[in-house]
Short mmCIF file of C-alpha atoms and ligand atoms in Angstrom, two decimals:
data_model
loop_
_atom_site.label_atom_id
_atom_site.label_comp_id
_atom_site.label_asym_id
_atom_site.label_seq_id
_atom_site.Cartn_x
_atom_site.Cartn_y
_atom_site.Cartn_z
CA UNK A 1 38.20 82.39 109.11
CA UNK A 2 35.98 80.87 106.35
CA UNK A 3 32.12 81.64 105.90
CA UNK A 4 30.94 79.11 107.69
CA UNK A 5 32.69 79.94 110.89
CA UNK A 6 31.03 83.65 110.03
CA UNK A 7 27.57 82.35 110.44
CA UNK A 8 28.14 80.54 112.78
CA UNK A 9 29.85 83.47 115.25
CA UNK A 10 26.77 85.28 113.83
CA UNK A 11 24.28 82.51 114.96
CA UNK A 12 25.45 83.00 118.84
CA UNK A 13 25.09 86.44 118.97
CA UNK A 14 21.21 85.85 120.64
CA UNK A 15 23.08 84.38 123.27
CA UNK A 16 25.77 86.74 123.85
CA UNK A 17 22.85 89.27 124.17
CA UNK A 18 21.28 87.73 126.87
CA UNK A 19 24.04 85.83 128.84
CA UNK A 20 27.44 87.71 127.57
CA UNK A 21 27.90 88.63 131.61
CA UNK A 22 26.98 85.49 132.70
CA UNK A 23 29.87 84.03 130.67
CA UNK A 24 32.29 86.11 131.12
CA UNK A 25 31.79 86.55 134.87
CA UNK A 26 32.39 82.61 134.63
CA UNK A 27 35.55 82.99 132.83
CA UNK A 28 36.71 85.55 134.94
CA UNK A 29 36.47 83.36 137.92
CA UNK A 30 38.04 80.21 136.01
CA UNK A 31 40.75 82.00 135.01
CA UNK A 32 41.56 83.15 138.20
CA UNK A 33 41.81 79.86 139.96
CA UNK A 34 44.01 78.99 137.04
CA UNK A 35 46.76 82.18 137.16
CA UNK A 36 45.82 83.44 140.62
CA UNK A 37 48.80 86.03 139.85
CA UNK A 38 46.53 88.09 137.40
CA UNK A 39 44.48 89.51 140.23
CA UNK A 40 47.04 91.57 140.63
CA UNK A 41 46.59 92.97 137.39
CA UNK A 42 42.95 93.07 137.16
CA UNK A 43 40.52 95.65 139.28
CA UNK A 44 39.45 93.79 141.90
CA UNK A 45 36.77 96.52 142.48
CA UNK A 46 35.69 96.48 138.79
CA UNK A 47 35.37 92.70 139.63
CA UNK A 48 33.25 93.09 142.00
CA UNK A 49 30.83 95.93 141.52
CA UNK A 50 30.78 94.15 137.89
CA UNK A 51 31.91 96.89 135.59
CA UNK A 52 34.67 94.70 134.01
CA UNK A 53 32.79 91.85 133.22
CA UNK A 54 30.07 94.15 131.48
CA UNK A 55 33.15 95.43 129.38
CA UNK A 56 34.46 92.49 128.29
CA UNK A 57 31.10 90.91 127.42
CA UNK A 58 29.78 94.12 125.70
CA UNK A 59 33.93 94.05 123.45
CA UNK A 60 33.06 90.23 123.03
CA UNK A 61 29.32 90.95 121.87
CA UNK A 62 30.66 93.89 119.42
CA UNK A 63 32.87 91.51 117.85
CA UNK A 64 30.47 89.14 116.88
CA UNK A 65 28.44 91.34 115.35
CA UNK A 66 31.10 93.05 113.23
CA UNK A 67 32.35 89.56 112.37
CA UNK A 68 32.62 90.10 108.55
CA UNK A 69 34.29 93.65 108.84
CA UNK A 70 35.89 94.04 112.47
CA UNK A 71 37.77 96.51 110.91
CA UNK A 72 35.08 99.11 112.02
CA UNK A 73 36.15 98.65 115.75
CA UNK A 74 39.54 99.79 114.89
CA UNK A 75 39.16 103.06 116.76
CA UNK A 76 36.88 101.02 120.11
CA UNK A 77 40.30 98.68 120.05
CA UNK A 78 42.76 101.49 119.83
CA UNK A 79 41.34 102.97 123.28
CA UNK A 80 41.41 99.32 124.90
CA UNK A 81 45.08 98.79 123.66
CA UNK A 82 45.83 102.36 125.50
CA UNK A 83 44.71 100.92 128.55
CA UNK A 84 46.22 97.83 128.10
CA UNK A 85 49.55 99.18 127.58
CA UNK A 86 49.41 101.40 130.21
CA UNK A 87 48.73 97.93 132.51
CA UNK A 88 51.37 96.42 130.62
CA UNK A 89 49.48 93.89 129.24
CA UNK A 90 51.42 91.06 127.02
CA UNK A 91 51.15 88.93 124.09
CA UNK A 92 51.47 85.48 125.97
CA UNK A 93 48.88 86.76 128.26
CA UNK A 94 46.13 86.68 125.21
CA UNK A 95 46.32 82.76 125.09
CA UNK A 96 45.53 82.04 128.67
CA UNK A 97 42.13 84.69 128.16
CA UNK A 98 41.60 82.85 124.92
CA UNK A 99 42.27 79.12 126.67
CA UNK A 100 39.92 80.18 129.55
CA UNK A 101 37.06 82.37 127.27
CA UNK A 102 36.80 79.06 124.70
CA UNK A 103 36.74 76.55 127.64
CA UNK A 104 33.69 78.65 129.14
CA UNK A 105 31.64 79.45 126.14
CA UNK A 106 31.67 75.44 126.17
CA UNK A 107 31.00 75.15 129.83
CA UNK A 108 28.01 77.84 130.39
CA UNK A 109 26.48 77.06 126.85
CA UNK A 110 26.55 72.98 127.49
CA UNK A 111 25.65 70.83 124.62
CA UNK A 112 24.31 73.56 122.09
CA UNK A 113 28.08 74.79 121.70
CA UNK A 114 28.56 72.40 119.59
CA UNK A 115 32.32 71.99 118.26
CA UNK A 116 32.05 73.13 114.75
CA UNK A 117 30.76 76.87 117.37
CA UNK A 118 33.75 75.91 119.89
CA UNK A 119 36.21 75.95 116.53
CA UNK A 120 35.00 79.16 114.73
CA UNK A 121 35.07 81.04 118.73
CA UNK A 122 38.45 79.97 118.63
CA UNK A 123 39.61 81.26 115.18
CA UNK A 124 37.78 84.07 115.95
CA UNK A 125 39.22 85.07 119.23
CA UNK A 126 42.60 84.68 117.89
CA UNK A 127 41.80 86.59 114.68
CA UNK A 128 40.66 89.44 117.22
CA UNK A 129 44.07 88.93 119.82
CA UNK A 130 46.00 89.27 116.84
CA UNK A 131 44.49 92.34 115.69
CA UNK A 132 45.13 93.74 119.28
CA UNK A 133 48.58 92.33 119.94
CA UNK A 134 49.87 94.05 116.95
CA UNK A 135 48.11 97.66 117.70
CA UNK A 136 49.55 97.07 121.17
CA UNK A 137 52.93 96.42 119.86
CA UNK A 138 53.00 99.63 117.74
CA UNK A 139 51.70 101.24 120.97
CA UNK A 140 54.70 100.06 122.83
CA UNK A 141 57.23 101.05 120.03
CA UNK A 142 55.60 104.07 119.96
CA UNK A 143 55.88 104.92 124.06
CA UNK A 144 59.48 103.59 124.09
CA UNK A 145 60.78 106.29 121.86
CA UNK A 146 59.36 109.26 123.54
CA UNK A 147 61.68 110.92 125.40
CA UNK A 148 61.64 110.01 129.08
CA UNK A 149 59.11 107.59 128.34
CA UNK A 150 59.00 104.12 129.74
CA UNK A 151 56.74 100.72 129.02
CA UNK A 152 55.67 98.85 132.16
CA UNK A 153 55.52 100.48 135.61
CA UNK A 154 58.34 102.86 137.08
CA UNK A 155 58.88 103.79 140.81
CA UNK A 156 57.71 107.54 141.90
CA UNK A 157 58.40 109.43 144.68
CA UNK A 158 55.44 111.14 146.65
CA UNK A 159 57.07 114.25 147.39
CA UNK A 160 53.91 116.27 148.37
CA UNK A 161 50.51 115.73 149.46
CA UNK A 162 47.74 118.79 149.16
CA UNK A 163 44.60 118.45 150.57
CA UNK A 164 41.99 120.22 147.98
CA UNK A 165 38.65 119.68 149.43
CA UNK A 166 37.17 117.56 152.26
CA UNK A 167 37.46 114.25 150.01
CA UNK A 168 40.29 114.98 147.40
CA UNK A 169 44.31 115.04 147.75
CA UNK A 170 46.65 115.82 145.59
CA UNK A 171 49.61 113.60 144.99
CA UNK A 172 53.09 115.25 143.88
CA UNK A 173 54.78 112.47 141.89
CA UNK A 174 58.65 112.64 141.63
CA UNK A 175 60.86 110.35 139.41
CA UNK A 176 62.75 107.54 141.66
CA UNK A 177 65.59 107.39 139.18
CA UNK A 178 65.92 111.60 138.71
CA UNK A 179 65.92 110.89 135.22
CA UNK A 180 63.85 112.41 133.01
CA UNK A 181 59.54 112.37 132.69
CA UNK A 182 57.58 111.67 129.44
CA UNK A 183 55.88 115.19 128.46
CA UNK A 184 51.54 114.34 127.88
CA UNK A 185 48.27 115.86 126.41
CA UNK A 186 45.81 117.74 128.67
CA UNK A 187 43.32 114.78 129.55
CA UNK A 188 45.42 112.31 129.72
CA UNK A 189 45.94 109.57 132.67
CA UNK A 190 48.70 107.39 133.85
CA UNK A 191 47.95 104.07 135.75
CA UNK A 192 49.18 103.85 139.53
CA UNK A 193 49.63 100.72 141.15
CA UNK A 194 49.70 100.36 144.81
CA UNK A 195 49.68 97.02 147.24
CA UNK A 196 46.25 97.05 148.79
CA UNK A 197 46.50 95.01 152.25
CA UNK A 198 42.69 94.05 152.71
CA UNK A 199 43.22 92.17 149.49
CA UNK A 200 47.03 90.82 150.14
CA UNK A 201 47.29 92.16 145.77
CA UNK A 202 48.61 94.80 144.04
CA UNK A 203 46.38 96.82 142.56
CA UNK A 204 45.80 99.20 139.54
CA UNK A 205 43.67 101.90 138.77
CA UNK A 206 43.87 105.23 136.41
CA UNK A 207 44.07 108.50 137.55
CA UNK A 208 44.17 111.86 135.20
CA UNK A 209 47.14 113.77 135.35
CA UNK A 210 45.81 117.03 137.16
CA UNK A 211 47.88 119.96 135.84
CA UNK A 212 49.65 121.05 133.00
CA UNK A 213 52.96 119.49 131.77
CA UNK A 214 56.11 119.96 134.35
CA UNK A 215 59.51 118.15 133.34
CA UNK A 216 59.80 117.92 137.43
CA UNK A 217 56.67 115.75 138.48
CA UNK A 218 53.04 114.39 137.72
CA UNK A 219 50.32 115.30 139.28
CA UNK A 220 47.24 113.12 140.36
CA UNK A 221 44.37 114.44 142.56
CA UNK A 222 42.42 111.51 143.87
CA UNK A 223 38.88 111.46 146.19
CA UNK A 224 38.52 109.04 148.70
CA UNK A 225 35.16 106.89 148.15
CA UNK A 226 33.96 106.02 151.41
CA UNK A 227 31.30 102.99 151.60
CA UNK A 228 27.89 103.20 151.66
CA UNK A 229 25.25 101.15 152.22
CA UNK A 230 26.63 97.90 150.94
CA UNK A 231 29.02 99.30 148.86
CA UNK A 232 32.78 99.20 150.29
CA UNK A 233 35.01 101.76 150.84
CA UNK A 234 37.09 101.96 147.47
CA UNK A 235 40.53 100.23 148.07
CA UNK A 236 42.96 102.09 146.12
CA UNK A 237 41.49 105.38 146.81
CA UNK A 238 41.96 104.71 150.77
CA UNK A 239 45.17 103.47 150.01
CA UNK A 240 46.48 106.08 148.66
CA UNK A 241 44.81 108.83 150.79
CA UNK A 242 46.46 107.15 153.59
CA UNK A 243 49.93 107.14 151.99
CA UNK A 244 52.64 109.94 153.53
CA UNK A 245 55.33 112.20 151.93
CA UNK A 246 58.23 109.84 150.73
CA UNK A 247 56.45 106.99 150.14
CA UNK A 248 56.74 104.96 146.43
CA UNK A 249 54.30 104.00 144.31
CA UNK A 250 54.61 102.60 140.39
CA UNK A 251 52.94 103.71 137.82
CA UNK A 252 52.67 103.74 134.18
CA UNK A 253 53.30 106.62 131.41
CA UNK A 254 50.73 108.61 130.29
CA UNK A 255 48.49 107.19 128.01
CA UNK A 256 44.87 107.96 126.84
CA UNK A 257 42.80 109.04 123.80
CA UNK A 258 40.55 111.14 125.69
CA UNK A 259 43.00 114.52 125.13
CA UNK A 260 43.19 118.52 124.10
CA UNK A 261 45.10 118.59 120.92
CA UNK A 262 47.74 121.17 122.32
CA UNK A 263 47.88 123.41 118.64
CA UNK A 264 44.10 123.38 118.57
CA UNK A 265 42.31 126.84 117.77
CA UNK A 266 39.34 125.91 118.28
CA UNK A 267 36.99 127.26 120.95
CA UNK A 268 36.49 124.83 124.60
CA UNK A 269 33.83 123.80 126.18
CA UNK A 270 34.63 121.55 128.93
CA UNK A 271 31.87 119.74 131.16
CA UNK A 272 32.42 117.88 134.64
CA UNK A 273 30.91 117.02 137.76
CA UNK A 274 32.93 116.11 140.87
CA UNK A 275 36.43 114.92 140.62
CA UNK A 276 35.94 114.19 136.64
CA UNK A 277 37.16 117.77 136.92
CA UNK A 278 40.82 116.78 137.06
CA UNK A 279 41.79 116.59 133.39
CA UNK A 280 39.26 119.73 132.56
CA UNK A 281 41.86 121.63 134.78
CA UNK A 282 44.77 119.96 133.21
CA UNK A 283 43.37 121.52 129.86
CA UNK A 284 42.75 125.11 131.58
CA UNK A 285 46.34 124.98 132.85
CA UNK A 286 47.85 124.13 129.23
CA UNK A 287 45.42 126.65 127.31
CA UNK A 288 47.37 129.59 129.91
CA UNK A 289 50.37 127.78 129.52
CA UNK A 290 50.87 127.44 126.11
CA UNK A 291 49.50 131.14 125.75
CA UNK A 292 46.24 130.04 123.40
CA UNK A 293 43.94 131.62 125.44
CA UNK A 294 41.23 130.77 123.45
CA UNK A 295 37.72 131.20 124.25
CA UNK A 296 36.62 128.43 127.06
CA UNK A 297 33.56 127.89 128.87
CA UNK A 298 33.42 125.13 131.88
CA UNK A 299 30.73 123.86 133.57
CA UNK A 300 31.14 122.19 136.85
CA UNK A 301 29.08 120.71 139.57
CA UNK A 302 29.84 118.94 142.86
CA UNK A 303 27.48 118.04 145.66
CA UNK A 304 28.02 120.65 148.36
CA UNK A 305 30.99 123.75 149.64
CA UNK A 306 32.71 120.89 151.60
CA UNK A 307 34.15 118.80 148.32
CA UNK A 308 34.40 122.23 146.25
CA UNK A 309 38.27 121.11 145.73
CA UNK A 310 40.70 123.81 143.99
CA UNK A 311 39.01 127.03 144.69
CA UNK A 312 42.27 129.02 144.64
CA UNK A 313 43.76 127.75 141.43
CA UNK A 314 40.45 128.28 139.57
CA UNK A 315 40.18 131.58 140.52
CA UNK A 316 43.78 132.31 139.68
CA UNK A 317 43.28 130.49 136.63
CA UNK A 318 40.09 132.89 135.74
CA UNK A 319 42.20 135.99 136.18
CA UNK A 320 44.86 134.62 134.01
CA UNK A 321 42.74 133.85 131.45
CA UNK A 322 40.77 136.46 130.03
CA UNK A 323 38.47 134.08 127.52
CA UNK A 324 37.68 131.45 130.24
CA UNK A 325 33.35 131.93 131.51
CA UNK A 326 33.22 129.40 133.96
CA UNK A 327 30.45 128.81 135.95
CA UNK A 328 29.70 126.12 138.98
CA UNK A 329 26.89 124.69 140.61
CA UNK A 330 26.08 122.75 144.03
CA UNK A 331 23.69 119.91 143.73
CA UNK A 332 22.92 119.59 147.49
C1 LIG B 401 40.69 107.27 132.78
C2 LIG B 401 40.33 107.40 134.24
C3 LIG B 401 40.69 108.53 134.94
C4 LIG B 401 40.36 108.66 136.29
N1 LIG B 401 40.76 109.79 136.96
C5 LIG B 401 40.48 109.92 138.28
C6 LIG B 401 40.90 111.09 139.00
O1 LIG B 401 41.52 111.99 138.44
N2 LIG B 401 40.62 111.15 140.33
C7 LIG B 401 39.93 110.15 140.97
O2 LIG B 401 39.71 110.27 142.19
N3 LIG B 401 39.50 109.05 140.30
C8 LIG B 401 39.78 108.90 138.99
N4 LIG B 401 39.38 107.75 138.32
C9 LIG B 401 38.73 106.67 139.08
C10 LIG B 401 39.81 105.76 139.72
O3 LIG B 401 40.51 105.05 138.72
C11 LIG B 401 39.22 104.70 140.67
O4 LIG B 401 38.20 104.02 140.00
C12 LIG B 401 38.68 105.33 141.94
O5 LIG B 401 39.73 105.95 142.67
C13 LIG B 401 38.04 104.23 142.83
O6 LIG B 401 38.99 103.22 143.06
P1 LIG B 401 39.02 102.47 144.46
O7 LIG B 401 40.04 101.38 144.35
O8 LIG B 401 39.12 103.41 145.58
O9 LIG B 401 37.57 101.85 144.51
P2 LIG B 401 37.19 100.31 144.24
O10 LIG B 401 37.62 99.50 145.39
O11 LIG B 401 37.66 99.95 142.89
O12 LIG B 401 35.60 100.42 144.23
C14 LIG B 401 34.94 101.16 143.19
C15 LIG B 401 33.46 101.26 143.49
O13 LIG B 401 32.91 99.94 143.46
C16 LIG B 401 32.16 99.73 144.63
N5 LIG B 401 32.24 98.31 145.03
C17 LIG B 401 33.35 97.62 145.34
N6 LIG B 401 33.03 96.36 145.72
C18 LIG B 401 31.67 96.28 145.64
C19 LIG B 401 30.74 95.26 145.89
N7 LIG B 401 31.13 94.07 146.30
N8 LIG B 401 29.42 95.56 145.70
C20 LIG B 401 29.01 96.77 145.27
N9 LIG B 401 29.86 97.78 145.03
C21 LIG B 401 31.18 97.53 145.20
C22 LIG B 401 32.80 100.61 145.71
O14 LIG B 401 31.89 100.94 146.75
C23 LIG B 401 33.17 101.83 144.90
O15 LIG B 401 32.11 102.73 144.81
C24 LIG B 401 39.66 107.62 136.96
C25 LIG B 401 39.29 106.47 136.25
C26 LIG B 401 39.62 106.35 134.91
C27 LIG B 401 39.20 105.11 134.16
C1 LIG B 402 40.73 89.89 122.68
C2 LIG B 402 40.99 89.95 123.96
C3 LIG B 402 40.60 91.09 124.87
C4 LIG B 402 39.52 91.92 124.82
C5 LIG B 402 38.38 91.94 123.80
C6 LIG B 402 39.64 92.83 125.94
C7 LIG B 402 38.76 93.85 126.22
C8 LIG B 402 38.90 94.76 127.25
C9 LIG B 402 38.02 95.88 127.51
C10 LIG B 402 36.79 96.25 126.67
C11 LIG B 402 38.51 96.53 128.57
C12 LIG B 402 37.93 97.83 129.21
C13 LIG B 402 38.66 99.00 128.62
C14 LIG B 402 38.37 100.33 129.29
O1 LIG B 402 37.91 100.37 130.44
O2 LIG B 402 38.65 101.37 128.65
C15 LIG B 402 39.69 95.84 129.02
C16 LIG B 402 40.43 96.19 130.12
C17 LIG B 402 41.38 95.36 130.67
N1 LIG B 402 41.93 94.24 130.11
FE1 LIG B 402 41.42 93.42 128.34
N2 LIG B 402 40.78 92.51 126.63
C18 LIG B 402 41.39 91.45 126.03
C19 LIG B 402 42.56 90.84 126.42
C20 LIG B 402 43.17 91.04 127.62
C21 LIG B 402 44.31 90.29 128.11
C22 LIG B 402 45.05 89.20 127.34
C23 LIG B 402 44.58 90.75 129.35
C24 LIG B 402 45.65 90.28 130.31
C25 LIG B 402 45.55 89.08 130.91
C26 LIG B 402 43.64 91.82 129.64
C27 LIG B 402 43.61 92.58 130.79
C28 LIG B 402 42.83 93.70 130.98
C29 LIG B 402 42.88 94.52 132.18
C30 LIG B 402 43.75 94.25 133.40
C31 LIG B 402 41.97 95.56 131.98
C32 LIG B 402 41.60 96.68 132.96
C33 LIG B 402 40.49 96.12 133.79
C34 LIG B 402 39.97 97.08 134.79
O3 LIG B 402 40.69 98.02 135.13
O4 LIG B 402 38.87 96.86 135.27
N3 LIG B 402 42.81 91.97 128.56
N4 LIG B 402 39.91 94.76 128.19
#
């Protein structure tokens, strides 16, 4: 993209500021009239409580104003990429968002996107698809040769179900095919993708894998969110707490930057408050596991004795590990 087209990405960043959600909350409904199918790929919560929109307009906004050296968002694009692969996003799919982002820049902005602004947004989205489509590519290479790995979604056996607190199950994910299961780091998640019937869609959403590594299964602990107020019961959650032994569901391989490096020495301190604890005990399980034993502290906090979830492990865990000062708080 030439200079010109710099300055003048640079010149609507004032309006990205103030109305990036407004635009991209219209292009999110235009392109969903157009390719109805992608709800199924999208979070239809995320849509509607408004998180996505805020993360595509803050990705979009970032952009802009790293136009001469988006290099600097390498690392910002490398954790979208993980989630995109793990939602098996595609190549082809980058020209209908690009179609459908251009066409509404025009249509919320009205005459002051002018065409000479229309042209550089469009060299400049594809400049930025690129850049992703090729990180996601070496992402996919990448997953396909780990072994038992897979790209896309694969069919999983719920095997067992544990209840761990008032609000929180386990799930005991077994391999449909028998064949073998991609090995992960501590803190990773996969993405699970049910069929919600309220919304007649598939949906997706990420869960962290729970425990250590097991060549036999994953393991996902989820909490039901109940509604309040005039927030709605959370779809997938309810879905899948009311799912029984033997039932299917897809997911995706592990994927995720947010991870223990396994050969770290250094000291942990892990942090989390209600069911954000499920990677922290992913990491305590591989630091007995894999005999480090290094000096950990964890801090955790839920809301009252009822949703205290995984009492038994943690104290088993505590007597296994002689380094590991944990200490937990109520807030209610
Ligand atoms: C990397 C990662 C790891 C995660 N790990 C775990 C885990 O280990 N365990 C776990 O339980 N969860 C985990 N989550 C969260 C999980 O992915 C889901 O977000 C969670 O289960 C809720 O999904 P849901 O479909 O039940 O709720 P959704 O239906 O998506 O709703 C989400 C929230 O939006 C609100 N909402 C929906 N519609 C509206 C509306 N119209 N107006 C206002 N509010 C609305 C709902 O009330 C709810 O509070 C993780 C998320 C990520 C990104
Ligand atoms: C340059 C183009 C794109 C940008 C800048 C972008 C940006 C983002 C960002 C910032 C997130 C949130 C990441 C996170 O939560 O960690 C995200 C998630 C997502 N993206 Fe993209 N994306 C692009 C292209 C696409 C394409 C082509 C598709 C497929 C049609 C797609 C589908 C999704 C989905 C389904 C999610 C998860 C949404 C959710 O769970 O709420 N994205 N993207």
């Amino acid at each position: 993209m030439n200079a010109d087209q710099k300055e003048l990405i640079k010149a609507t960043i004032p309006i990205l500021r103030s109305s990036g959600e407004d635009l991209t909350n219209y292009f999110y409904a235009r392109m969903f009239k157009h390719h109805p199918e992608l709800r199924n790929m999208f979070n239809m919560g995320n849509q509607a409580n408004g998180r996505q929109k805020s993360a595509l307009a803050n990705a979009v906004l970032a952009y802009a104003e790293n136009i001469d050296n988006p290099g600097v968002l390498l690392g910002v694009l490398k954790g979208i990429g993980t989630k995109h692969r793990s939602l098996n996003i595609q190549p082809d799919q980058y020209k209908i968002v690009g179609t459908h982002l251009i066409a509404s820049i025009g249509e919320v902005v009205g005459e002051a996107a002018t065409r000479e602004i229309l042209q550089a947004w469009t060299v400049a989205f594809y400049q930025l698809a690129q850049i992703m489509i090729d990180l996601e590519k070496e992402l996919y290479i990448e997953n396909a040769t780990k072994p038992g790995s897979w790209n896309g979604w694969r069919k999983f056996v719920i095997k067992k179900i544990v209840e761990e607190s008032a609000e929180i199950k386990s799930f005991y994910l077994y391999p449909e095919d028998g064949k073998a299961i991609a090995d992960f780091y501590p803190g990773q998640f996969i993405s699970v993708q049910v069929f919600v019937e309220e919304l007649n869609l598939s949906q997706p959403r990420q869960y962290s894998l729970s425990n250590a590594f097991n060549p036999e299964y994953y393991r996902i602990s989820v909490k039901r969110e109940n509604g309040f107020g005039s927030n709605p019961s959370g779809m997938v959650s309810n879905t899948l707490n009311s799912k029984s032994e033997g039932e299917i569901i897809s997911i995706s391989s592990p994927a995720g930057l947010f991870h223990l490096e396994k050969d770290s020495k250094n000291p942990l301190v892990l942090i989390s408050g209600g069911v954000g604890f499920t990677p922290m005990l992913s990491m305590l399980e591989t630091n007995i596991n894999a005999l480090q034993n290094k000096k950990t502290v964890w801090v955790h906090g839920c809301r009252n004795e009822s949703v205290h979830a995984f009492k038994k492990q943690i104290s088993s865990l505590k007597k296994k590990q002689n380094g590991l000062k944990h200490s937990h708080f109520m807030i209610q």
